Amino acid sequence: MSGDSLVAGSLVAADYVVFALMLVVSTAIGVYFAWANRGQESSRDFLTGGRRLTAFPVSISLTASFMSSIAVMSSQAEVYRYGAIFILFGLGIILSTVVVSEVFLPVFYRLAITSTHEYLEMRFNRAARLLGTVIFIFQTVLYIGIVIYGPALAISQIADVNLWGGIITTGIVCTLYCTLGGLKAVVWTDVFQIGIMISGYLAVIIKSVILQGGLLKVISDSQQGGRLNFSDFDPNPLRRHTFWTMVIGATTGWIVLSGTNQSQVQRYVSCKSLTHARIAVYIYMFGLCTFLVSTLFAGMCLFSMYKNCDPWTAGQISTLDQLMPYLVMDILTDYSGLPGLFFAAVCSGSLSTVSTSINALAAVTLEDLIKPYTNMSEKHLFWMSKGLTFFYGILCIAMAGLASAMGAMLQASVVVNGATGGPLLGVFTLGILCPFATSKGALSGLLLGLAASTCVSIGGLVYPPSPAMARPLPLTTEGCDFNATNSFNWTSTTLPTESISITTSLVQNSDGNHLLADTWQFPSYLYCGTVGILTSVIVGLVVSMFTGGRTSRVDLRLTFKKEDTTFYYLFILLKDRVTRRGGRSKVTESRQKTVGVKRPDLCSTEMDLLNITPT
């Protein structure tokens, strides 16, 4: 712990029991829905839950998918290394939720489509649909590889768990319950798994706060260590994290993830009404923001614990992604079952994300690549959907091996989603918001947007930002005791033999870097998706204007309509109330005028009575 010698720990039988119970219950949920729906033989029901789900389980499932193993293990390392400015992701989440709920969700729900790429054929042509499907499949399979491999590697190096044993076990369990129960099993398993994730997460945070002497001590340590860096308004797009990169980049990134991504939209349209779908989206937003705050505090706990003896700089761990597992083995090994609970939470994060993605891959393959070209019966399509689910489960396990070359898990996941999802979002934006966009414009924008975002993504990985642009915060090993008899090393890194002080500086020289690294500078990884979106939209608009866009006509069901928005109904409601109040005031005024009018017959009678004199 901070400044003290570190104590090695290992998993015990209780930890493995907790981990195994999570896997057994997840599998049992899949078996239950397979039995409950044994008479069902509809591919649409299998892939969308029959469009009968309510807001609560869908919103929890959406939140669980976000709380992937990457988020559970890597987000805290961002706060630990780069500070609490990470919390500004929340503004992007809120803005993107409003856009998704008001612009994209009504269109997809109105069309009742299973695959989002069906929209591209309705709006443009089949080529756009096929290209979008291929891009989505590539993106999702690669992303799942990161989700499965990254956490398994970190845990295997910290807790002496077999790497490929963990990967294969996770993949098999996930494939099993997805294949058996379909989307209903995916959604309700997510509900169970999010409870495991929250429990494991809170166990680490609460124990850290107790060890450090309270919440105020953690905040004070973070402030003294420069981690409370909320106010960085530098507009330089090359900077890794600033207010602008976090808000703009996060907003576009979350629209990519939540607005047009098949994995998310498939669950929106599974709700039994548009109102339930909208409620699910906003509950999802609340869950994301809550988890983001928890992530911020977990990162602050990490820094408070290791402010005087950084395990990464000291060689105790090989990557920052191992910080959370390291902390767990450092402080929770005296409590049998709690380390197992945390690792079950990490595994639950993998299962929730992978299961959703496998179901989405099966849906787009069936709807976009098989149905349009075959005349299969509904029964055959049902069994085909199960077969595709099983196939993608095995493929994703195999793809996990490619993730080792992707670098830090969180950054790699953002880059993969942004590079491929950004251009796709640009094309959907063209179709929904630009009635004059043509198929030639959409295809041109998609291809050039994909090229631009890929170049930025690969460039950022090959030539990472200099310390002057990334600005990592200082870490130190001044408080480490390397001569302690109970010090340990869970990785292959060799520890120093004597106590030394190593403090990382904010700015380092570029000696030893690739020659081009000083010349080529790429935007923050958060802008990968933004580059793709802007390129797709701008190119698509320009090409459309020269290919008949000004005279084209579009089915209004495929475009944005103000009548679909919540704001429109709020405006109508407000207008009606104002009109009613105005009408009431006019009626009252009319009555008052009527009361004040003098009737001649009554007036003359009154005068006669007043003029009567006694005799």
Tab-separated table of N, CA and C in Angstrom, residues 172-306:
chain	number	residue	atom	x	y	z
A	172	ILE	N	-17.080	-19.823	-23.913
A	172	ILE	CA	-17.996	-20.959	-24.007
A	172	ILE	C	-19.299	-20.682	-23.254
A	173	VAL	N	-19.188	-20.150	-22.020
A	173	VAL	CA	-20.384	-19.859	-21.233
A	173	VAL	C	-21.251	-18.830	-21.957
A	174	CYS	N	-20.618	-17.788	-22.478
A	174	CYS	CA	-21.355	-16.738	-23.174
A	174	CYS	C	-22.044	-17.297	-24.423
A	175	THR	N	-21.306	-18.061	-25.203
A	175	THR	CA	-21.874	-18.656	-26.412
A	175	THR	C	-23.039	-19.579	-26.086
A	176	LEU	N	-22.925	-20.307	-24.984
A	176	LEU	CA	-23.956	-21.262	-24.605
A	176	LEU	C	-25.275	-20.583	-24.293
A	177	TYR	N	-25.274	-19.586	-23.402
A	177	TYR	CA	-26.562	-19.003	-23.030
A	177	TYR	C	-27.121	-18.093	-24.126
A	178	CYS	N	-26.246	-17.519	-24.958
A	178	CYS	CA	-26.755	-16.745	-26.108
A	178	CYS	C	-27.448	-17.660	-27.110
A	179	THR	N	-26.838	-18.817	-27.393
A	179	THR	CA	-27.394	-19.748	-28.369
A	179	THR	C	-28.695	-20.359	-27.868
A	180	LEU	N	-28.771	-20.635	-26.576
A	180	LEU	CA	-29.966	-21.277	-26.027
A	180	LEU	C	-31.142	-20.311	-25.888
A	181	GLY	N	-30.884	-19.120	-25.317
A	181	GLY	CA	-31.998	-18.256	-24.920
A	181	GLY	C	-32.255	-17.040	-25.768
A	182	GLY	N	-31.347	-16.696	-26.704
A	182	GLY	CA	-31.568	-15.535	-27.543
A	182	GLY	C	-31.475	-14.227	-26.782
A	183	LEU	N	-32.133	-13.177	-27.314
A	183	LEU	CA	-32.012	-11.840	-26.733
A	183	LEU	C	-32.582	-11.775	-25.321
A	184	LYS	N	-33.654	-12.510	-25.045
A	184	LYS	CA	-34.211	-12.490	-23.687
A	184	LYS	C	-33.197	-12.988	-22.669
A	185	ALA	N	-32.470	-14.044	-23.006
A	185	ALA	CA	-31.432	-14.549	-22.103
A	185	ALA	C	-30.318	-13.523	-21.946
A	186	VAL	N	-29.953	-12.855	-23.038
A	186	VAL	CA	-28.904	-11.833	-22.979
A	186	VAL	C	-29.315	-10.703	-22.034
A	187	VAL	N	-30.544	-10.222	-22.184
A	187	VAL	CA	-31.014	-9.092	-21.378
A	187	VAL	C	-31.091	-9.462	-19.899
A	188	TRP	N	-31.706	-10.595	-19.580
A	188	TRP	CA	-31.885	-10.942	-18.165
A	188	TRP	C	-30.593	-11.436	-17.520
A	189	THR	N	-29.688	-11.986	-18.296
A	189	THR	CA	-28.371	-12.314	-17.751
A	189	THR	C	-27.607	-11.042	-17.417
A	190	ASP	N	-27.762	-10.022	-18.255
A	190	ASP	CA	-27.140	-8.727	-17.963
A	190	ASP	C	-27.657	-8.150	-16.653
A	191	VAL	N	-28.948	-8.309	-16.391
A	191	VAL	CA	-29.524	-7.807	-15.139
A	191	VAL	C	-28.857	-8.477	-13.939
A	192	PHE	N	-28.643	-9.782	-14.028
A	192	PHE	CA	-27.954	-10.498	-12.955
A	192	PHE	C	-26.495	-10.068	-12.856
A	193	GLN	N	-25.829	-9.952	-13.983
A	193	GLN	CA	-24.389	-9.683	-13.985
A	193	GLN	C	-24.055	-8.273	-13.525
A	194	ILE	N	-24.963	-7.317	-13.752
A	194	ILE	CA	-24.662	-5.967	-13.299
A	194	ILE	C	-24.645	-5.903	-11.771
A	195	GLY	N	-25.444	-6.745	-11.126
A	195	GLY	CA	-25.380	-6.829	-9.670
A	195	GLY	C	-24.025	-7.330	-9.199
A	196	ILE	N	-23.473	-8.318	-9.895
A	196	ILE	CA	-22.135	-8.825	-9.566
A	196	ILE	C	-21.088	-7.732	-9.776
A	197	MET	N	-21.197	-7.009	-10.882
A	197	MET	CA	-20.211	-5.964	-11.184
A	197	MET	C	-20.222	-4.861	-10.129
A	198	ILE	N	-21.415	-4.415	-9.752
A	198	ILE	CA	-21.513	-3.344	-8.753
A	198	ILE	C	-20.968	-3.816	-7.410
A	199	SER	N	-21.275	-5.045	-7.028
A	199	SER	CA	-20.816	-5.574	-5.740
A	199	SER	C	-19.289	-5.656	-5.694
A	200	GLY	N	-18.689	-6.211	-6.744
A	200	GLY	CA	-17.233	-6.318	-6.780
A	200	GLY	C	-16.558	-4.970	-6.791
A	201	TYR	N	-17.136	-4.028	-7.502
A	201	TYR	CA	-16.572	-2.687	-7.604
A	201	TYR	C	-16.617	-1.977	-6.249
A	202	LEU	N	-17.789	-2.047	-5.607
A	202	LEU	CA	-17.949	-1.363	-4.318
A	202	LEU	C	-17.067	-1.964	-3.233
A	203	ALA	N	-16.830	-3.270	-3.286
A	203	ALA	CA	-15.974	-3.908	-2.281
A	203	ALA	C	-14.579	-3.295	-2.291
A	204	VAL	N	-14.049	-3.045	-3.480
A	204	VAL	CA	-12.707	-2.454	-3.596
A	204	VAL	C	-12.711	-1.008	-3.113
A	205	ILE	N	-13.708	-0.234	-3.529
A	205	ILE	CA	-13.753	1.180	-3.162
A	205	ILE	C	-13.913	1.348	-1.651
A	206	ILE	N	-14.856	0.617	-1.060
A	206	ILE	CA	-15.123	0.762	0.379
A	206	ILE	C	-13.900	0.378	1.202
A	207	LYS	N	-13.254	-0.725	0.852
A	207	LYS	CA	-12.073	-1.144	1.590
A	207	LYS	C	-10.939	-0.125	1.451
A	208	SER	N	-10.776	0.459	0.285
A	208	SER	CA	-9.730	1.466	0.075
A	208	SER	C	-9.982	2.699	0.936
A	209	VAL	N	-11.245	3.131	0.986
A	209	VAL	CA	-11.589	4.304	1.795
A	209	VAL	C	-11.320	4.034	3.269
A	210	ILE	N	-11.657	2.844	3.740
A	210	ILE	CA	-11.415	2.495	5.141
A	210	ILE	C	-9.921	2.502	5.447
A	211	LEU	N	-9.135	1.914	4.578
A	211	LEU	CA	-7.683	1.852	4.804
A	211	LEU	C	-7.039	3.236	4.803
A	212	GLN	N	-7.570	4.144	3.982
A	212	GLN	CA	-6.974	5.472	3.882
A	212	GLN	C	-7.508	6.443	4.922
A	213	GLY	N	-8.476	6.016	5.705
A	213	GLY	CA	-8.949	6.865	6.797
A	213	GLY	C	-10.122	7.761	6.453
A	214	GLY	N	-10.819	7.467	5.370
A	214	GLY	CA	-12.026	8.223	5.074
A	214	GLY	C	-12.016	8.869	3.705
A	215	LEU	N	-13.183	9.342	3.330
A	215	LEU	CA	-13.386	9.933	2.021
A	215	LEU	C	-12.589	11.216	1.835
A	216	LEU	N	-12.557	12.058	2.858
A	216	LEU	CA	-11.856	13.327	2.749
A	216	LEU	C	-10.359	13.135	2.526
A	217	LYS	N	-9.799	12.087	3.111
A	217	LYS	CA	-8.368	11.812	2.922
A	217	LYS	C	-8.084	11.445	1.466
A	218	VAL	N	-8.960	10.668	0.863
A	218	VAL	CA	-8.779	10.288	-0.541
A	218	VAL	C	-8.849	11.522	-1.437
A	219	ILE	N	-9.826	12.394	-1.174
A	219	ILE	CA	-9.960	13.616	-1.974
A	219	ILE	C	-8.758	14.527	-1.776
A	220	SER	N	-8.306	14.656	-0.533
A	220	SER	CA	-7.144	15.509	-0.243
A	220	SER	C	-5.890	14.997	-0.948
A	221	ASP	N	-5.655	13.691	-0.907
A	221	ASP	CA	-4.492	13.120	-1.596
A	221	ASP	C	-4.571	13.385	-3.099
A	222	SER	N	-5.758	13.261	-3.669
A	222	SER	CA	-5.926	13.484	-5.104
A	222	SER	C	-5.668	14.946	-5.466
A	223	GLN	N	-6.116	15.841	-4.601
A	223	GLN	CA	-5.900	17.255	-4.864
A	223	GLN	C	-4.415	17.601	-4.787
A	224	GLN	N	-3.735	17.098	-3.773
A	224	GLN	CA	-2.304	17.360	-3.637
A	224	GLN	C	-1.495	16.729	-4.767
A	225	GLY	N	-1.983	15.636	-5.310
A	225	GLY	CA	-1.293	14.976	-6.412
A	225	GLY	C	-1.663	15.507	-7.774
A	226	GLY	N	-2.478	16.583	-7.834
A	226	GLY	CA	-2.833	17.205	-9.100
A	226	GLY	C	-3.863	16.441	-9.905
A	227	ARG	N	-4.592	15.518	-9.257
A	227	ARG	CA	-5.562	14.706	-10.004
A	227	ARG	C	-6.902	15.401	-10.216
A	228	LEU	N	-7.195	16.449	-9.498
A	228	LEU	CA	-8.468	17.139	-9.658
A	228	LEU	C	-8.332	18.244	-10.699
A	229	ASN	N	-8.039	17.845	-11.927
A	229	ASN	CA	-7.751	18.782	-13.021
A	229	ASN	C	-8.949	18.920	-13.957
A	230	PHE	N	-9.982	19.578	-13.482
A	230	PHE	CA	-11.219	19.669	-14.250
A	230	PHE	C	-11.210	20.791	-15.286
A	231	SER	N	-10.412	21.820	-15.080
A	231	SER	CA	-10.540	23.052	-15.875
A	231	SER	C	-9.385	23.223	-16.857
A	232	ASP	N	-9.333	22.370	-17.857
A	232	ASP	CA	-8.343	22.505	-18.922
A	232	ASP	C	-9.107	22.785	-20.223
A	233	PHE	N	-9.127	24.053	-20.648
A	233	PHE	CA	-9.910	24.455	-21.816
A	233	PHE	C	-9.028	24.703	-23.039
A	234	ASP	N	-7.880	24.086	-23.091
A	234	ASP	CA	-6.992	24.217	-24.238
A	234	ASP	C	-7.695	23.665	-25.491
A	235	PRO	N	-7.874	24.482	-26.549
A	235	PRO	CA	-8.583	24.003	-27.742
A	235	PRO	C	-7.728	23.143	-28.674
A	236	ASN	N	-6.465	22.935	-28.347
A	236	ASN	CA	-5.565	22.164	-29.204
A	236	ASN	C	-6.090	20.740	-29.384
A	237	PRO	N	-6.451	20.320	-30.610
A	237	PRO	CA	-7.013	18.962	-30.815
A	237	PRO	C	-5.986	17.857	-30.637
A	238	LEU	N	-4.692	18.217	-30.550
A	238	LEU	CA	-3.657	17.201	-30.369
A	238	LEU	C	-3.536	16.759	-28.908
A	239	ARG	N	-4.071	17.567	-28.005
A	239	ARG	CA	-4.022	17.224	-26.590
A	239	ARG	C	-4.884	15.993	-26.313
A	240	ARG	N	-4.399	15.104	-25.447
A	240	ARG	CA	-5.112	13.853	-25.160
A	240	ARG	C	-6.446	14.114	-24.483
A	241	HIS	N	-6.446	14.812	-23.354
A	241	HIS	CA	-7.658	15.080	-22.600
A	241	HIS	C	-7.741	16.562	-22.258
A	242	THR	N	-8.729	17.258	-22.819
A	242	THR	CA	-9.085	18.610	-22.396
A	242	THR	C	-10.608	18.667	-22.331
A	243	PHE	N	-11.122	19.821	-21.925
A	243	PHE	CA	-12.577	19.973	-21.888
A	243	PHE	C	-13.176	19.713	-23.265
A	244	TRP	N	-12.546	20.222	-24.311
A	244	TRP	CA	-13.104	20.128	-25.654
A	244	TRP	C	-12.972	18.720	-26.220
A	245	THR	N	-11.835	18.074	-26.022
A	245	THR	CA	-11.706	16.709	-26.536
A	245	THR	C	-12.649	15.764	-25.810
A	246	MET	N	-12.845	15.981	-24.513
A	246	MET	CA	-13.721	15.103	-23.752
A	246	MET	C	-15.191	15.311	-24.137
A	247	VAL	N	-15.622	16.573	-24.254
A	247	VAL	CA	-17.038	16.838	-24.535
A	247	VAL	C	-17.368	16.528	-25.991
A	248	ILE	N	-16.592	17.076	-26.929
A	248	ILE	CA	-16.884	16.864	-28.353
A	248	ILE	C	-16.624	15.410	-28.742
A	249	GLY	N	-15.450	14.921	-28.362
A	249	GLY	CA	-15.109	13.542	-28.707
A	249	GLY	C	-16.028	12.531	-28.053
A	250	ALA	N	-16.350	12.767	-26.774
A	250	ALA	CA	-17.223	11.829	-26.071
A	250	ALA	C	-18.639	11.871	-26.619
A	251	THR	N	-19.127	13.049	-26.968
A	251	THR	CA	-20.489	13.153	-27.507
A	251	THR	C	-20.620	12.376	-28.812
A	252	THR	N	-19.713	12.617	-29.751
A	252	THR	CA	-19.772	11.892	-31.022
A	252	THR	C	-19.537	10.397	-30.808
A	253	GLY	N	-18.611	10.073	-29.895
A	253	GLY	CA	-18.339	8.663	-29.626
A	253	GLY	C	-19.536	7.930	-29.062
A	254	TRP	N	-20.281	8.599	-28.163
A	254	TRP	CA	-21.438	7.946	-27.567
A	254	TRP	C	-22.615	7.882	-28.527
A	255	ILE	N	-22.708	8.844	-29.446
A	255	ILE	CA	-23.750	8.731	-30.472
A	255	ILE	C	-23.438	7.549	-31.382
A	256	VAL	N	-22.153	7.371	-31.707
A	256	VAL	CA	-21.744	6.201	-32.494
A	256	VAL	C	-22.153	4.916	-31.785
A	257	LEU	N	-21.881	4.852	-30.484
A	257	LEU	CA	-22.137	3.627	-29.729
A	257	LEU	C	-23.617	3.404	-29.465
A	258	SER	N	-24.335	4.479	-29.137
A	258	SER	CA	-25.724	4.327	-28.690
A	258	SER	C	-26.764	4.635	-29.759
A	259	GLY	N	-26.390	5.368	-30.797
A	259	GLY	CA	-27.375	5.820	-31.756
A	259	GLY	C	-27.601	4.900	-32.929
A	260	THR	N	-26.540	4.340	-33.486
A	260	THR	CA	-26.667	3.534	-34.701
A	260	THR	C	-26.010	2.165	-34.584
A	261	ASN	N	-25.365	1.875	-33.475
A	261	ASN	CA	-24.728	0.583	-33.302
A	261	ASN	C	-25.782	-0.513	-33.139
A	262	GLN	N	-25.651	-1.573	-33.906
A	262	GLN	CA	-26.643	-2.650	-33.898
A	262	GLN	C	-26.853	-3.231	-32.507
A	263	SER	N	-25.792	-3.375	-31.742
A	263	SER	CA	-25.882	-3.988	-30.412
A	263	SER	C	-26.833	-3.222	-29.505
A	264	GLN	N	-26.854	-1.890	-29.636
A	264	GLN	CA	-27.720	-1.077	-28.792
A	264	GLN	C	-29.119	-0.936	-29.401
A	265	VAL	N	-29.173	-0.622	-30.688
A	265	VAL	CA	-30.466	-0.376	-31.327
A	265	VAL	C	-31.346	-1.619	-31.289
A	266	GLN	N	-30.733	-2.786	-31.386
A	266	GLN	CA	-31.499	-4.030	-31.352
A	266	GLN	C	-32.288	-4.166	-30.062
A	267	ARG	N	-31.750	-3.645	-28.971
A	267	ARG	CA	-32.470	-3.709	-27.701
A	267	ARG	C	-33.486	-2.578	-27.571
A	268	TYR	N	-33.226	-1.423	-28.192
A	268	TYR	CA	-34.238	-0.369	-28.191
A	268	TYR	C	-35.520	-0.866	-28.844
A	269	VAL	N	-35.375	-1.434	-30.038
A	269	VAL	CA	-36.573	-1.845	-30.795
A	269	VAL	C	-37.216	-3.092	-30.205
A	270	SER	N	-36.581	-3.728	-29.220
A	270	SER	CA	-37.204	-4.875	-28.564
A	270	SER	C	-38.229	-4.437	-27.519
A	271	CYS	N	-38.259	-3.139	-27.192
A	271	CYS	CA	-39.240	-2.625	-26.226
A	271	CYS	C	-40.638	-2.636	-26.845
A	272	LYS	N	-41.644	-2.728	-25.997
A	272	LYS	CA	-43.007	-2.886	-26.485
A	272	LYS	C	-43.640	-1.575	-26.953
A	273	SER	N	-42.989	-0.438	-26.698
A	273	SER	CA	-43.492	0.838	-27.206
A	273	SER	C	-42.334	1.824	-27.287
A	274	LEU	N	-42.544	2.884	-28.062
A	274	LEU	CA	-41.516	3.919	-28.182
A	274	LEU	C	-41.282	4.605	-26.847
A	275	THR	N	-42.331	4.758	-26.067
A	275	THR	CA	-42.180	5.370	-24.749
A	275	THR	C	-41.274	4.533	-23.861
A	276	HIS	N	-41.479	3.209	-23.855
A	276	HIS	CA	-40.608	2.331	-23.073
A	276	HIS	C	-39.171	2.421	-23.580
A	277	ALA	N	-38.998	2.512	-24.885
A	277	ALA	CA	-37.648	2.606	-25.442
A	277	ALA	C	-36.973	3.893	-24.985
A	278	ARG	N	-37.709	4.993	-24.992
A	278	ARG	CA	-37.128	6.273	-24.555
A	278	ARG	C	-36.791	6.248	-23.065
A	279	ILE	N	-37.681	5.681	-22.277
A	279	ILE	CA	-37.407	5.582	-20.839
A	279	ILE	C	-36.157	4.743	-20.614
A	280	ALA	N	-36.021	3.654	-21.366
A	280	ALA	CA	-34.840	2.804	-21.238
A	280	ALA	C	-33.568	3.575	-21.556
A	281	VAL	N	-33.619	4.427	-22.577
A	281	VAL	CA	-32.439	5.208	-22.962
A	281	VAL	C	-32.039	6.177	-21.850
A	282	TYR	N	-33.019	6.807	-21.220
A	282	TYR	CA	-32.686	7.785	-20.176
A	282	TYR	C	-32.260	7.101	-18.870
A	283	ILE	N	-32.827	5.960	-18.556
A	283	ILE	CA	-32.324	5.205	-17.401
A	283	ILE	C	-30.893	4.739	-17.672
A	284	TYR	N	-30.651	4.336	-18.900
A	284	TYR	CA	-29.307	3.957	-19.337
A	284	TYR	C	-28.325	5.112	-19.127
A	285	MET	N	-28.744	6.325	-19.479
A	285	MET	CA	-27.901	7.507	-19.271
A	285	MET	C	-27.587	7.695	-17.781
A	286	PHE	N	-28.597	7.558	-16.948
A	286	PHE	CA	-28.387	7.705	-15.500
A	286	PHE	C	-27.412	6.641	-14.995
A	287	GLY	N	-27.558	5.413	-15.472
A	287	GLY	CA	-26.646	4.350	-15.057
A	287	GLY	C	-25.215	4.622	-15.489
A	288	LEU	N	-25.041	5.135	-16.710
A	288	LEU	CA	-23.701	5.455	-17.203
A	288	LEU	C	-23.054	6.537	-16.350
A	289	CYS	N	-23.806	7.588	-16.056
A	289	CYS	CA	-23.243	8.687	-15.265
A	289	CYS	C	-22.903	8.231	-13.851
A	290	THR	N	-23.740	7.372	-13.284
A	290	THR	CA	-23.455	6.838	-11.949
A	290	THR	C	-22.179	6.014	-11.958
A	291	PHE	N	-22.038	5.169	-12.962
A	291	PHE	CA	-20.830	4.355	-13.066
A	291	PHE	C	-19.602	5.230	-13.316
A	292	LEU	N	-19.766	6.316	-14.070
A	292	LEU	CA	-18.641	7.211	-14.345
A	292	LEU	C	-18.146	7.867	-13.062
A	293	VAL	N	-19.071	8.280	-12.208
A	293	VAL	CA	-18.685	8.864	-10.927
A	293	VAL	C	-17.959	7.822	-10.075
A	294	SER	N	-18.445	6.577	-10.078
A	294	SER	CA	-17.781	5.508	-9.337
A	294	SER	C	-16.379	5.246	-9.874
A	295	THR	N	-16.240	5.316	-11.192
A	295	THR	CA	-14.932	5.134	-11.817
A	295	THR	C	-13.972	6.234	-11.387
A	296	LEU	N	-14.463	7.467	-11.378
A	296	LEU	CA	-13.641	8.589	-10.936
A	296	LEU	C	-13.139	8.363	-9.515
A	297	PHE	N	-14.045	7.960	-8.648
A	297	PHE	CA	-13.649	7.779	-7.249
A	297	PHE	C	-12.709	6.584	-7.091
A	298	ALA	N	-12.919	5.522	-7.870
A	298	ALA	CA	-12.008	4.374	-7.806
A	298	ALA	C	-10.607	4.769	-8.236
A	299	GLY	N	-10.495	5.614	-9.275
A	299	GLY	CA	-9.187	6.094	-9.692
A	299	GLY	C	-8.521	6.940	-8.628
A	300	MET	N	-9.313	7.760	-7.939
A	300	MET	CA	-8.764	8.562	-6.842
A	300	MET	C	-8.303	7.673	-5.692
A	301	CYS	N	-9.042	6.594	-5.432
A	301	CYS	CA	-8.621	5.638	-4.391
A	301	CYS	C	-7.293	4.979	-4.769
A	302	LEU	N	-7.149	4.622	-6.044
A	302	LEU	CA	-5.892	4.041	-6.510
A	302	LEU	C	-4.725	4.985	-6.231
A	303	PHE	N	-4.900	6.256	-6.570
A	303	PHE	CA	-3.803	7.204	-6.356
A	303	PHE	C	-3.526	7.399	-4.877
A	304	SER	N	-4.578	7.488	-4.067
A	304	SER	CA	-4.381	7.667	-2.630
A	304	SER	C	-3.631	6.480	-2.023
A	305	MET	N	-3.933	5.278	-2.505
A	305	MET	CA	-3.268	4.084	-1.988
A	305	MET	C	-1.787	4.035	-2.380
A	306	TYR	N	-1.477	4.449	-3.611
A	306	TYR	CA	-0.127	4.255	-4.139
A	306	TYR	C	0.564	5.564	-4.493
